CSV table of C-alpha atoms and ligand atoms in Angstrom, one decimal:
chain,number,residue,atom,x,y,z
A,178,MET,CA,0.0,0.0,0.0
A,179,ILE,CA,1.3,3.5,-0.9
A,180,HIS,CA,-0.1,5.7,1.8
A,181,ILE,CA,-1.2,9.3,1.2
A,182,SER,CA,0.8,10.4,4.2
A,183,ARG,CA,2.4,9.2,7.5
A,184,SER,CA,4.4,10.4,10.4
A,185,VAL,CA,8.1,10.4,9.6
A,186,VAL,CA,9.8,9.9,13.0
A,187,GLY,CA,12.6,7.7,14.2
A,188,ALA,CA,15.5,7.1,16.6
A,189,ALA,CA,16.1,10.8,17.4
A,190,GLU,CA,12.5,11.5,18.4
A,191,LEU,CA,12.5,8.3,20.5
A,192,GLU,CA,15.7,9.4,22.2
A,193,ALA,CA,14.3,12.9,22.9
A,194,MET,CA,11.2,11.4,24.6
A,195,GLY,CA,13.4,9.0,26.5
A,196,ARG,CA,15.6,11.9,27.7
A,197,VAL,CA,12.5,13.8,29.0
A,198,MET,CA,11.4,10.7,30.8
A,199,ARG,CA,14.8,9.9,32.3
A,200,GLU,CA,16.0,13.5,33.1
A,201,ASP,CA,13.2,16.0,33.4
A,202,GLY,CA,11.0,14.5,36.1
A,203,TYR,CA,7.9,16.0,34.6
A,204,LEU,CA,5.9,15.1,31.5
A,205,GLY,CA,3.5,18.0,31.6
A,206,MET,CA,4.1,21.5,30.5
A,207,GLY,CA,7.5,22.9,31.6
A,208,ARG,CA,11.1,23.4,30.4
A,209,GLU,CA,10.8,21.4,27.2
A,210,VAL,CA,7.7,23.4,26.0
A,211,ARG,CA,9.5,26.6,26.8
A,212,ALA,CA,12.5,25.4,24.7
A,213,PHE,CA,10.3,24.4,21.8
A,214,GLU,CA,8.6,27.8,21.9
A,215,ALA,CA,11.9,29.6,22.0
A,216,GLU,CA,13.3,27.6,19.0
A,217,LEU,CA,10.1,28.2,17.0
A,218,GLN,CA,10.4,31.9,17.8
A,219,GLU,CA,13.9,32.0,16.6
A,220,TYR,CA,13.0,30.1,13.5
A,221,LEU,CA,10.2,32.6,12.8
A,222,GLY,CA,12.4,35.6,13.1
A,223,GLY,CA,13.0,36.3,16.7
A,224,GLN,CA,11.9,38.7,19.4
A,225,LEU,CA,9.0,40.5,17.6
A,226,ARG,CA,6.9,37.3,17.6
A,227,THR,CA,5.7,35.2,20.4
A,228,VAL,CA,4.9,31.5,20.0
A,229,ILE,CA,2.4,29.8,22.3
A,230,CYS,CA,2.2,26.1,22.0
A,231,LEU,CA,-1.1,24.2,22.4
A,232,ASN,CA,-2.0,20.6,22.2
A,233,SER,CA,-3.5,20.8,18.7
A,234,GLY,CA,-3.9,23.2,15.8
A,235,THR,CA,-7.6,23.2,16.4
A,236,ALA,CA,-7.0,24.4,20.0
A,237,ALA,CA,-4.7,27.1,18.6
A,238,LEU,CA,-7.5,28.3,16.2
A,239,HIS,CA,-10.1,28.1,18.9
A,240,LEU,CA,-8.2,30.3,21.4
A,241,ALA,CA,-7.2,32.7,18.6
A,242,VAL,CA,-10.8,33.2,17.7
A,243,GLN,CA,-12.0,33.4,21.3
A,244,ALA,CA,-9.3,36.0,22.1
A,245,LEU,CA,-10.7,38.3,19.4
A,246,THR,CA,-14.4,37.8,19.3
A,247,SER,CA,-17.6,37.9,21.4
A,248,PRO,CA,-20.3,35.3,21.2
A,249,GLY,CA,-22.4,35.8,18.0
A,250,ASP,CA,-19.6,37.6,16.1
A,251,GLU,CA,-19.0,36.4,12.6
A,252,VAL,CA,-15.8,35.1,11.1
A,253,LEU,CA,-15.3,34.9,7.3
A,254,VAL,CA,-13.8,31.5,6.3
A,255,GLN,CA,-13.6,29.4,3.2
A,256,SER,CA,-16.0,26.5,3.2
A,257,LEU,CA,-13.4,24.3,1.6
A,258,THR,CA,-11.2,23.6,4.6
A,259,PHE,CA,-10.8,20.9,7.2
A,260,VAL,CA,-13.8,20.9,9.7
A,261,ALA,CA,-11.3,22.0,12.4
A,262,SER,CA,-11.4,25.6,11.1
A,263,PHE,CA,-15.2,25.7,11.4
A,264,GLN,CA,-15.3,23.9,14.8
A,265,ALA,CA,-12.7,26.2,16.2
A,266,ILE,CA,-14.9,29.2,15.3
A,267,SER,CA,-18.1,27.7,16.6
A,268,ALA,CA,-16.4,26.5,19.8
A,269,ALA,CA,-15.5,30.1,20.6
A,270,GLY,CA,-19.2,31.0,20.3
A,271,ALA,CA,-18.6,32.8,17.0
A,272,VAL,CA,-20.3,32.1,13.7
A,273,PRO,CA,-18.3,30.7,10.8
A,274,VAL,CA,-19.5,32.4,7.6
A,275,ALA,CA,-18.8,30.1,4.7
A,276,CYS,CA,-17.2,31.7,1.7
A,277,GLU,CA,-16.1,30.7,-1.8
A,278,VAL,CA,-12.5,30.1,-2.9
A,279,TYR,CA,-10.5,31.0,-6.0
A,280,PRO,CA,-10.5,27.8,-8.1
A,281,ASP,CA,-6.9,28.0,-9.2
A,282,THR,CA,-5.4,28.2,-5.6
A,283,VAL,CA,-8.3,27.1,-3.4
A,284,THR,CA,-7.7,30.1,-1.2
A,285,LEU,CA,-10.3,32.6,0.1
A,286,ASP,CA,-12.2,34.5,-2.6
A,287,LEU,CA,-12.1,38.1,-1.3
A,288,GLU,CA,-14.8,39.4,-3.6
A,289,ASP,CA,-17.2,36.7,-2.3
A,290,ALA,CA,-16.1,37.3,1.3
A,291,ALA,CA,-16.7,41.1,0.9
A,292,ARG,CA,-20.4,40.4,0.0
A,293,ARG,CA,-20.8,38.5,3.3
A,294,ILE,CA,-19.7,41.2,5.6
A,295,THR,CA,-22.2,42.4,8.2
A,296,PRO,CA,-22.0,44.6,11.3
A,297,ARG,CA,-21.1,41.5,13.2
A,298,THR,CA,-18.1,40.5,11.2
A,299,ARG,CA,-15.0,40.7,13.3
A,300,ALA,CA,-12.4,38.6,11.7
A,301,VAL,CA,-11.3,36.7,8.5
A,302,MET,CA,-9.7,33.3,8.6
A,303,PRO,CA,-7.8,32.6,5.4
A,304,VAL,CA,-6.8,28.9,5.1
A,305,HIS,CA,-3.5,28.3,3.4
A,306,TYR,CA,-4.8,25.4,1.4
A,307,ALA,CA,-2.2,22.8,0.5
A,308,SER,CA,0.5,25.1,1.8
A,309,ASN,CA,-0.3,28.0,-0.5
A,310,PRO,CA,-1.0,31.3,1.4
A,311,GLY,CA,-2.5,32.8,-1.7
A,312,ASP,CA,-2.4,36.6,-2.0
A,313,LEU,CA,-1.7,37.5,1.6
A,314,GLU,CA,-1.1,41.1,0.9
A,315,ALA,CA,-4.6,41.3,-0.6
A,316,ILE,CA,-6.0,39.6,2.5
A,317,TYR,CA,-4.4,42.1,4.8
A,318,ALA,CA,-5.5,45.0,2.7
A,319,PHE,CA,-9.1,43.6,2.7
A,320,ALA,CA,-9.0,43.2,6.5
A,321,GLU,CA,-7.7,46.7,6.9
A,322,ARG,CA,-10.4,48.1,4.6
A,323,HIS,CA,-13.1,46.5,6.6
A,324,GLY,CA,-11.6,46.8,10.1
A,325,LEU,CA,-11.2,43.0,10.6
A,326,ARG,CA,-8.7,40.9,12.5
A,327,VAL,CA,-6.8,38.2,10.5
A,328,ILE,CA,-6.4,34.7,11.9
A,329,GLU,CA,-4.4,32.7,9.4
A,330,ASP,CA,-5.2,29.0,9.4
A,331,ALA,CA,-1.5,28.1,8.7
A,332,ALA,CA,-1.9,24.4,9.6
A,333,HIS,CA,-0.5,23.5,6.2
A,334,THR,CA,2.2,26.2,5.9
A,335,PHE,CA,4.8,25.6,8.6
A,336,GLY,CA,8.1,26.5,6.9
A,337,CYS,CA,6.6,28.2,3.9
A,338,THR,CA,7.4,31.7,2.7
A,339,TYR,CA,5.4,34.5,1.2
A,340,LYS,CA,7.5,37.0,-0.8
A,341,GLY,CA,10.6,35.8,1.0
A,342,ARG,CA,9.2,36.0,4.5
A,343,LYS,CA,8.2,33.0,6.6
A,344,ILE,CA,4.5,32.5,7.3
A,345,GLY,CA,4.0,33.4,10.9
A,346,SER,CA,6.9,35.8,11.0
A,347,PHE,CA,4.6,38.7,10.2
A,348,GLY,CA,0.9,39.6,10.2
A,349,ASP,CA,-1.8,39.5,12.8
A,350,LEU,CA,-2.2,35.9,14.1
A,351,ALA,CA,-1.1,32.7,12.5
A,352,CYS,CA,-2.1,29.2,13.8
A,353,PHE,CA,0.1,26.2,13.1
A,354,SER,CA,-0.7,22.5,13.5
A,355,PHE,CA,1.9,19.9,14.5
A,356,ASP,CA,-0.3,16.9,14.2
A,357,GLY,CA,1.0,13.6,13.1
A,358,LEU,CA,1.1,14.4,9.3
A,359,LYS,CA,2.1,18.0,9.1
A,360,ASN,CA,5.3,19.6,7.9
A,361,ILE,CA,6.7,19.0,11.4
A,362,THR,CA,4.9,17.0,14.0
A,363,SER,CA,5.0,16.9,17.8
A,364,GLY,CA,2.7,13.9,17.8
A,365,GLU,CA,-0.2,16.2,18.3
A,366,GLY,CA,0.2,19.9,18.8
A,367,GLY,CA,-0.2,23.4,17.5
A,368,ALA,CA,0.8,27.0,18.1
A,369,VAL,CA,-0.5,30.6,18.0
A,370,VAL,CA,2.0,33.1,16.7
A,371,THR,CA,1.4,36.8,17.1
A,372,SER,CA,2.9,40.1,18.4
A,373,ASP,CA,-0.3,41.3,20.1
A,374,PRO,CA,0.4,41.5,23.9
A,375,GLY,CA,-3.3,41.2,24.8
A,376,VAL,CA,-3.8,38.0,22.7
A,377,ILE,CA,-0.5,36.6,24.0
A,378,GLN,CA,-1.6,36.9,27.7
A,379,TRP,CA,-5.1,35.7,27.0
A,380,VAL,CA,-4.0,32.6,25.1
A,381,GLN,CA,-1.2,31.8,27.6
A,382,ASP,CA,-3.8,31.9,30.4
A,383,ALA,CA,-6.6,30.2,28.5
A,384,ARG,CA,-4.5,27.1,27.7
A,385,LEU,CA,-4.0,26.5,31.4
A,386,LEU,CA,-7.7,26.7,32.5
A,387,GLY,CA,-7.6,30.5,32.7
A,388,VAL,CA,-5.2,30.5,35.7
A,389,GLN,CA,-3.6,33.9,35.6
A,390,ARG,CA,0.1,33.9,34.7
A,391,ASP,CA,0.6,30.1,35.3
A,392,THR,CA,2.8,29.9,32.2
A,393,GLU,CA,5.7,31.7,33.8
A,394,LYS,CA,5.5,29.5,36.9
A,395,ARG,CA,5.4,26.3,35.0
A,396,TYR,CA,8.5,27.4,33.0
A,397,GLN,CA,10.3,27.6,36.3
A,398,GLY,CA,9.2,24.1,37.3
A,399,ALA,CA,6.6,25.5,39.8
A,400,ARG,CA,2.9,25.9,39.7
A,401,SER,CA,0.2,28.3,41.0
A,402,TRP,CA,-1.5,27.7,44.4
A,403,GLU,CA,-2.9,31.2,45.0
A,404,PHE,CA,-4.4,32.5,41.8
A,405,ASP,CA,-7.3,34.2,40.1
A,406,VAL,CA,-9.3,33.2,37.0
A,407,GLN,CA,-11.1,35.9,35.0
A,408,HIS,CA,-12.3,34.1,31.9
A,409,GLN,CA,-13.1,30.7,30.5
A,410,GLY,CA,-10.1,28.5,30.1
A,411,TYR,CA,-9.2,25.1,28.7
A,412,ARG,CA,-6.8,22.3,29.2
A,413,TYR,CA,-5.0,23.0,26.0
A,414,HIS,CA,-1.3,23.2,26.9
A,415,LEU,CA,1.4,21.0,25.2
A,416,SER,CA,3.3,18.4,27.2
A,417,ASN,CA,7.1,18.2,27.6
A,418,LEU,CA,7.0,14.8,25.9
A,419,PHE,CA,5.4,16.1,22.8
A,420,ALA,CA,7.5,19.3,22.7
A,421,ALA,CA,10.6,17.1,22.8
A,422,VAL,CA,9.4,15.4,19.6
A,423,GLY,CA,8.6,18.8,18.0
A,424,ARG,CA,12.1,20.1,18.8
A,425,VAL,CA,13.8,17.2,16.9
A,426,GLN,CA,11.4,17.6,14.0
A,427,LEU,CA,12.2,21.3,13.8
A,428,GLY,CA,15.8,20.4,13.6
A,429,ARG,CA,15.2,18.0,10.7
A,430,PHE,CA,12.9,20.3,8.8
A,431,GLU,CA,15.2,22.6,6.7
A,432,GLY,CA,17.8,20.0,5.8
A,433,GLU,CA,15.6,16.9,5.4
A,434,PHE,CA,11.8,17.3,5.3
A,435,LYS,CA,11.6,20.6,3.3
A,436,PRO,CA,13.8,19.6,0.3
A,437,ARG,CA,12.1,16.2,0.1
A,438,ARG,CA,8.6,17.6,0.1
A,439,ILE,CA,9.6,20.2,-2.5
A,440,ALA,CA,11.3,17.6,-4.7
A,441,LEU,CA,8.3,15.3,-4.6
A,442,ALA,CA,5.8,18.0,-5.5
A,443,GLN,CA,8.1,19.2,-8.3
A,444,LYS,CA,8.3,15.7,-9.7
A,445,TYR,CA,4.5,15.4,-9.8
A,446,ARG,CA,4.2,18.9,-11.4
A,447,THR,CA,6.7,18.1,-14.1
A,448,ALA,CA,5.1,14.7,-14.9
A,449,PHE,CA,1.5,16.2,-15.0
A,450,ALA,CA,2.2,19.5,-16.8
A,451,GLY,CA,-0.1,19.7,-19.9
A,452,THR,CA,-1.9,16.4,-19.2
A,453,SER,CA,-5.5,16.5,-20.3
A,454,ASP,CA,-8.3,16.0,-17.8
A,455,LEU,CA,-5.9,17.1,-15.0
A,456,LEU,CA,-5.2,20.5,-13.7
A,457,LEU,CA,-2.4,21.5,-11.3
A,458,LEU,CA,-3.2,24.1,-8.6
A,459,HIS,CA,-1.3,27.4,-8.9
A,460,GLY,CA,1.7,27.9,-6.7
A,461,ASP,CA,5.4,27.0,-6.9
A,462,PRO,CA,7.1,24.4,-4.6
A,463,GLY,CA,9.9,26.2,-2.9
A,464,PRO,CA,8.1,29.1,-1.2
A,465,ILE,CA,5.4,26.4,-0.8
A,466,VAL,CA,6.6,23.5,1.2
A,467,PRO,CA,3.7,21.2,0.3
A,468,TYR,CA,2.1,19.4,3.2
A,469,MET,CA,-0.1,17.6,0.7
A,470,PHE,CA,-0.4,17.4,-3.1
A,471,ALA,CA,-3.9,18.1,-4.5
A,472,ILE,CA,-4.8,18.1,-8.2
A,473,LYS,CA,-8.0,18.7,-10.0
A,474,VAL,CA,-9.4,15.9,-12.1
A,475,LEU,CA,-11.8,17.2,-14.7
A,476,ASN,CA,-14.7,15.9,-16.8
A,477,GLY,CA,-16.2,13.7,-14.1
A,478,LYS,CA,-13.1,11.4,-14.0
A,479,ARG,CA,-12.0,11.9,-10.4
A,480,ASP,CA,-13.8,9.0,-8.8
A,481,GLY,CA,-12.8,6.6,-11.6
A,482,LEU,CA,-9.1,7.6,-11.0
A,483,ARG,CA,-9.5,7.2,-7.3
A,484,GLN,CA,-10.9,3.7,-7.8
A,485,PHE,CA,-8.1,2.8,-10.3
A,486,LEU,CA,-5.5,3.9,-7.8
A,487,ARG,CA,-7.1,2.0,-5.0
A,488,GLU,CA,-7.0,-1.2,-7.1
A,489,ARG,CA,-3.2,-0.7,-7.5
A,490,GLY,CA,-2.7,-0.2,-3.7
A,491,ILE,CA,-2.3,3.6,-4.0
A,492,GLU,CA,-4.2,5.6,-1.4
A,493,SER,CA,-5.7,9.0,-2.4
A,494,GLY,CA,-7.8,11.6,-0.5
A,495,ILE,CA,-10.4,14.3,-0.9
A,496,HIS,CA,-9.5,17.5,0.9
A,497,TYR,CA,-12.1,18.5,1.9
A,498,LYS,CA,-15.8,18.0,2.2
A,499,PRO,CA,-17.1,21.6,2.2
A,500,ASN,CA,-18.3,22.7,5.6
A,501,HIS,CA,-21.5,24.4,4.4
A,502,LEU,CA,-22.7,20.9,3.4
A,503,LEU,CA,-22.3,19.6,6.9
A,504,SER,CA,-25.6,19.4,8.9
A,505,PHE,CA,-24.1,21.5,11.8
A,506,TYR,CA,-23.2,24.3,9.4
A,507,GLY,CA,-26.3,24.6,7.3
A,508,GLY,CA,-26.5,21.2,5.5
A,509,GLY,CA,-26.2,22.8,2.1
A,510,ARG,CA,-29.0,25.3,2.7
A,511,GLU,CA,-26.9,27.8,0.7
A,512,ALA,CA,-25.2,26.9,-2.6
A,513,LEU,CA,-21.5,27.7,-3.1
A,514,PRO,CA,-21.1,26.6,-6.7
A,515,VAL,CA,-17.3,27.0,-7.1
A,516,THR,CA,-16.6,25.1,-3.9
A,517,GLU,CA,-19.1,22.4,-4.7
A,518,ARG,CA,-17.5,21.9,-8.1
A,519,LEU,CA,-14.1,21.7,-6.6
A,520,TYR,CA,-15.4,19.1,-4.2
A,521,GLU,CA,-16.1,16.9,-7.2
A,522,GLU,CA,-12.7,17.5,-8.8
A,523,LEU,CA,-10.1,17.6,-6.0
A,524,LEU,CA,-7.9,14.6,-5.4
A,525,THR,CA,-4.9,14.3,-3.1
A,526,LEU,CA,-2.0,12.1,-4.0
A,527,PRO,CA,0.6,10.5,-1.7
A,528,LEU,CA,3.2,13.0,-0.4
A,529,HIS,CA,5.3,12.8,2.7
A,530,PRO,CA,9.1,12.9,3.3
A,531,GLY,CA,9.2,9.1,3.7
A,532,LEU,CA,7.7,8.5,0.2
A,533,LYS,CA,10.2,6.5,-1.9
A,534,ASP,CA,11.1,7.3,-5.5
A,535,ALA,CA,9.7,4.0,-6.6
A,536,GLU,CA,6.4,4.9,-4.9
A,537,ILE,CA,6.0,8.3,-6.5
A,538,ASP,CA,7.0,6.8,-9.8
A,539,SER,CA,4.3,4.1,-9.7
A,540,THR,CA,1.7,6.7,-8.6
A,541,ILE,CA,2.6,9.0,-11.5
A,542,ALA,CA,2.5,6.0,-13.9
A,543,ALA,CA,-0.9,4.8,-12.6
A,544,VAL,CA,-2.4,8.3,-13.0
A,545,MET,CA,-1.0,8.6,-16.6
A,546,GLU,CA,-2.2,5.1,-17.4
A,547,PHE,CA,-5.7,5.9,-16.2
A,548,LEU,CA,-5.9,9.2,-18.0
A,549,SER,CA,-4.7,7.7,-21.3
A,550,HIS,CA,-7.3,5.0,-21.1
A,551,ALA,CA,-9.9,7.5,-20.2
A,552,LYS,CA,-8.9,9.6,-23.2
A,553,LEU,CA,-9.2,6.6,-25.6
A,554,ARG,CA,-12.7,5.8,-24.2
A,555,SER,CA,-14.0,9.4,-24.5
B,845,LIG,C1,-6.7,23.4,7.4
B,845,LIG,C2,-6.5,22.8,8.8
B,845,LIG,N1,-6.9,23.6,9.8
B,845,LIG,C3,-6.8,23.1,11.1
B,845,LIG,C4,-6.3,21.8,11.3
B,845,LIG,C5,-6.3,21.4,12.8
B,845,LIG,O1,-5.1,21.0,13.2
B,845,LIG,P1,-4.9,19.8,14.3
B,845,LIG,O2,-5.1,18.5,13.6
B,845,LIG,O3,-3.6,20.0,14.8
B,845,LIG,O4,-6.0,20.0,15.3
B,845,LIG,C6,-5.9,21.0,10.3
B,845,LIG,C7,-5.5,19.7,10.5
B,845,LIG,O5,-5.4,18.8,9.7
B,845,LIG,C8,-6.1,21.5,9.0
B,845,LIG,O6,-5.8,20.8,7.9
């Protein structure tokens, strides 16, 4: 079986977890989390940004939204995203407003989003689909024009750059995911990155049940006994054990994971360029360090190709079922034609740093074989 993705971890991650178990004396949130945050901060350009680690990317998005909105406020977000983006917004008591995407990048369609602005709109959540941040400058200009905050769902874009600057190193708020399949993993995990002091304090407290300034105590190996709580909090902090894995992964990213992901995506793009019935998404590997590789299969051939691959032991995926079609978010009450069409066309092919040359070669060969047969039949 050729898997669509998997966690690429080994002896170094195992050793790091063992070190925490042997030497630290505490598996919860403490020194190791502080070190992971400091290393992420350095990676993202230093003192101007603060990194707050959480136990998932969803938790990062949830706290980011809750820090900026009041119950009933609206957040503009593309429907075509993982349900985590929507759940994070509704968990905060805010309302996700489903928007269209541009079909060539699958990033937020700003003209469509503008039509959905109401007096309750507080924020916009662009999702960097398949590691492409789209036109971020246009998103920030849009937000400024309409007085909105920006929460970047950067789950797919760890280590990616926009106009030479790393995602997360600038802008309002960026939320990363370090779940088992992302560009770096800590097992499960995530982070909010921002320069906003109010948000930093709120998120740091909210991840530890709202206990005021518990973060600083835990970093010194202590905890709070006398404390106050002034707002709702959650049990969302990262553990030392997971942070230890994240630190090793961060160390492997530039030299190992990043070049491999870029090379694999480049190989797909070269092989598929100009192929009929198949369209590549816009965006160059390099600035984009692809977390996943999605293509558009046209003329109703997507499901046939998926079946053809399955019969040859090649896994593929559909990212994502649009959220406006889910019962909890309207059950398709409103039509989003571009998104619904993409839902019929998008197909994700295997891509992860452990994917072997022979595996990508057979995936490419199988796709080409299917498309040439399909052409003869049509
Ligand atoms: C676009 C997007 N947003 C948010 C998340 C949530 O991240 P996590 O799985 O770390 O909760 C994911 C995870 O796959 C995602 O793909």
